[in-house]
CSV table of C-alpha atoms in Angstrom, one decimal:
chain,number,residue,atom,x,y,z
D,244,ALA,CA,0.4,-2.3,33.9
D,245,ALA,CA,-1.4,-5.7,33.5
D,246,ALA,CA,-2.4,-6.7,29.7
D,247,THR,CA,-6.3,-6.8,29.0
D,248,GLY,CA,-6.0,-8.8,26.3
D,249,GLY,CA,-7.0,-5.7,23.6
D,250,GLU,CA,-3.5,-4.7,23.2
D,251,PHE,CA,-2.4,-5.0,19.2
D,252,SER,CA,1.0,-6.2,18.6
D,253,VAL,CA,2.7,-6.6,15.3
D,254,THR,CA,5.4,-8.6,16.4
D,255,GLY,CA,2.8,-11.0,18.0
D,256,TRP,CA,0.5,-10.8,14.8
D,257,ILE,CA,3.6,-11.5,12.4
D,258,ILE,CA,5.3,-14.5,15.1
D,259,LEU,CA,1.6,-16.3,14.7
D,260,SER,CA,1.1,-15.9,11.2
D,261,VAL,CA,4.6,-17.4,10.3
D,262,VAL,CA,4.0,-20.3,12.8
D,263,ALA,CA,0.0,-20.7,11.1
D,264,TYR,CA,2.0,-20.7,7.8
D,265,LEU,CA,4.2,-23.5,8.6
D,266,VAL,CA,1.9,-25.6,10.4
D,267,LEU,CA,-0.4,-25.1,7.6
D,268,ILE,CA,2.0,-26.1,4.7
D,269,TYR,CA,3.1,-28.8,6.6
D,270,ALA,CA,-0.3,-30.4,7.0
D,271,ILE,CA,-1.0,-30.2,3.9
D,272,SER,CA,2.2,-30.9,1.8
D,273,ARG,CA,2.1,-34.4,4.4
D,274,ILE,CA,-1.4,-35.0,2.7
D,275,VAL,CA,-0.5,-34.4,-0.7
D,276,GLU,CA,3.1,-35.3,-1.1
D,277,GLY,CA,4.2,-37.5,1.6
D,278,SER,CA,6.3,-37.1,5.0
D,279,ARG,CA,9.2,-36.9,3.1
D,280,ARG,CA,8.3,-33.6,1.1
D,281,ALA,CA,6.2,-32.2,3.9
D,282,PHE,CA,9.4,-32.4,6.1
D,283,ASP,CA,11.4,-30.4,3.3
D,284,ARG,CA,8.9,-27.5,2.7
D,285,PHE,CA,8.7,-27.2,6.8
D,286,ILE,CA,12.6,-26.6,6.9
D,287,THR,CA,12.6,-24.2,4.0
D,288,GLY,CA,9.3,-22.0,5.6
D,289,ILE,CA,11.8,-22.0,8.7
D,290,VAL,CA,15.0,-21.2,6.8
D,291,SER,CA,13.1,-18.5,4.7
D,292,SER,CA,11.3,-17.2,8.0
D,293,ALA,CA,14.8,-16.5,9.5
D,294,PHE,CA,15.8,-14.9,6.9
D,295,ALA,CA,13.1,-12.8,6.4
D,296,VAL,CA,13.6,-11.5,10.2
D,297,ALA,CA,17.1,-11.5,9.7
D,298,MET,CA,16.3,-8.6,6.9
D,299,VAL,CA,13.9,-6.4,9.2
D,300,PRO,CA,17.1,-4.3,10.3
D,301,LEU,CA,17.8,-3.3,7.0
D,302,VAL,CA,14.0,-1.8,6.8
D,303,SER,CA,14.3,2.0,7.3
D,304,VAL,CA,11.1,3.4,5.7
D,305,ALA,CA,7.9,2.2,6.7
D,306,TRP,CA,4.7,3.7,4.9
D,307,THR,CA,1.0,3.6,4.2
D,308,VAL,CA,-1.7,5.2,2.7
D,309,ILE,CA,-5.3,6.1,4.0
D,310,THR,CA,-7.6,6.8,1.0
D,311,GLN,CA,-10.7,8.4,1.4
D,312,LYS,CA,-12.6,5.1,0.1
D,313,MET,CA,-11.0,3.4,3.4
D,314,LEU,CA,-12.5,6.0,5.7
D,315,GLU,CA,-15.6,6.1,4.1
D,316,GLU,CA,-15.4,2.0,4.4
D,317,ALA,CA,-14.6,1.8,8.1
D,318,GLY,CA,-17.1,4.7,9.0
D,319,ALA,CA,-14.1,6.5,10.0
D,320,LYS,CA,-13.1,10.2,10.4
D,321,PRO,CA,-9.5,11.5,9.0
D,322,GLU,CA,-8.8,12.2,13.2
D,323,ASP,CA,-9.2,8.5,13.8
D,324,ALA,CA,-6.3,7.8,11.6
D,325,THR,CA,-3.9,9.9,13.4
D,326,GLY,CA,-1.5,7.5,15.3
D,327,ILE,CA,-1.1,5.2,12.5
D,328,ILE,CA,2.0,6.9,11.7
D,329,GLN,CA,3.4,6.3,15.5
D,330,VAL,CA,3.0,2.5,14.9
D,331,LEU,CA,5.1,2.5,11.8
D,332,ARG,CA,7.6,5.1,13.3
D,333,GLY,CA,7.7,2.4,16.4
D,334,ILE,CA,9.1,-0.4,14.0
D,335,ARG,CA,12.2,-1.0,15.1
D,336,GLY,CA,14.6,-0.2,12.1
D,337,VAL,CA,12.6,2.2,10.4
D,338,LYS,CA,14.5,5.6,10.5
D,339,VAL,CA,11.4,7.3,8.5
D,340,ALA,CA,7.7,6.8,8.5
D,341,LEU,CA,5.3,8.2,5.9
D,342,VAL,CA,1.5,8.3,6.1
D,343,PHE,CA,-0.2,9.6,2.8
D,344,GLU,CA,-3.8,10.6,3.4
D,345,GLU,CA,-6.2,11.9,0.5
D,346,ASN,CA,-8.0,15.0,1.0
D,347,ALA,CA,-9.7,17.8,-0.3
D,348,GLU,CA,-6.8,19.7,-0.6
D,349,GLY,CA,-4.4,17.1,-2.2
D,350,ILE,CA,-2.4,13.9,-0.7
D,351,LYS,CA,-1.2,15.1,2.8
D,352,VAL,CA,2.0,13.5,4.1
D,353,GLY,CA,2.8,13.1,7.6
D,354,ILE,CA,6.6,12.4,8.2
D,355,ARG,CA,8.3,10.9,11.6
D,356,ALA,CA,11.8,10.6,11.8
D,357,ARG,CA,14.8,9.6,13.8
D,358,ASP,CA,18.1,8.2,13.9
D,359,GLY,CA,19.6,11.0,12.2
D,360,ALA,CA,17.1,11.1,9.5
D,361,ARG,CA,15.8,14.8,9.1
D,362,ALA,CA,11.5,15.1,8.6
D,363,ASN,CA,11.8,19.0,8.1
D,364,VAL,CA,14.5,18.8,5.5
D,365,ILE,CA,12.3,16.2,3.2
D,366,ALA,CA,9.2,18.2,4.3
D,367,GLU,CA,10.9,21.5,3.5
D,368,SER,CA,11.6,20.1,-0.4
D,369,PHE,CA,8.2,19.6,-1.0
D,370,GLY,CA,7.1,23.2,0.6
D,371,GLY,CA,6.2,21.8,4.0
D,372,GLY,CA,7.8,22.3,7.3
D,373,GLY,CA,8.2,20.8,10.7
D,374,HIS,CA,11.1,20.3,12.9
D,375,VAL,CA,14.0,17.3,13.0
D,376,GLY,CA,11.4,14.7,14.1
D,377,ALA,CA,8.3,15.5,12.6
D,378,GLY,CA,7.1,17.2,9.4
D,379,GLY,CA,4.5,17.3,6.6
D,380,PHE,CA,3.3,18.6,3.4
D,381,THR,CA,0.9,18.4,0.6
D,382,LEU,CA,1.0,17.7,-2.9
D,383,GLN,CA,-1.5,17.9,-5.6
D,384,GLY,CA,-1.0,14.8,-8.3
D,385,THR,CA,-2.0,11.1,-8.2
D,386,LEU,CA,-1.3,9.2,-5.1
D,387,GLU,CA,0.8,6.9,-6.7
D,388,GLU,CA,3.1,10.0,-8.3
D,389,VAL,CA,3.1,11.9,-4.9
D,390,VAL,CA,4.2,8.5,-3.2
D,391,GLU,CA,7.0,7.9,-5.9
D,392,ARG,CA,8.1,11.5,-5.7
D,393,THR,CA,8.4,11.3,-1.7
D,394,LEU,CA,10.1,8.2,-1.6
D,395,ARG,CA,12.8,9.4,-3.9
D,396,ARG,CA,13.3,12.5,-1.8
D,397,VAL,CA,13.4,10.1,1.6
D,398,TYR,CA,15.9,7.9,0.2
D,399,ALA,CA,17.8,10.8,-1.0
D,400,GLU,CA,17.6,12.5,2.4
D,401,LEU,CA,18.7,8.9,4.3
D,402,HIS,CA,21.7,8.8,1.8
D,403,ASP,CA,22.7,12.4,2.5
D,404,CYS,CA,22.8,11.3,6.0
D,405,GLY,CA,24.8,8.4,5.9
D,406,LEU,CA,22.1,6.2,6.5
D,407,GLN,CA,21.6,4.3,3.4
D,408,SER,CA,24.1,3.4,0.7
D,409,ALA,CA,23.1,4.5,-2.9
């Protein structure tokens, strides 16, 4: 299919941001510090960016939070955010994607897993359910508490499956 220009690409956005950062840091540094220091900063930026790119495959968990306030400010309904978890799951190297969503019953947690991680095992440990690739549950508590407890369990699952060291 032909691109219409309306597609969102996380990779493209990251590359554009890095290039813009490098150009800006070089230009500002050249004005303030001179050409030699600007070149040093530019090279340091390239090396740092390359290191960050090299670390991407080590990312095994991606997660985000959707609060009631965020939905209200965006004029959105909870169902408008259903595709976010698939975007997170689509990131290269991510084995478990999580979406934490505030609702009237508590904090709803959606899980997507792949490459040997088991969403159902994570969800069932909190009284939820699902299957190997997808699961979910709802917990009471503050958003911070639920995120912390869930991430601890996710990393334990990755370790149990041999997908991540302790």
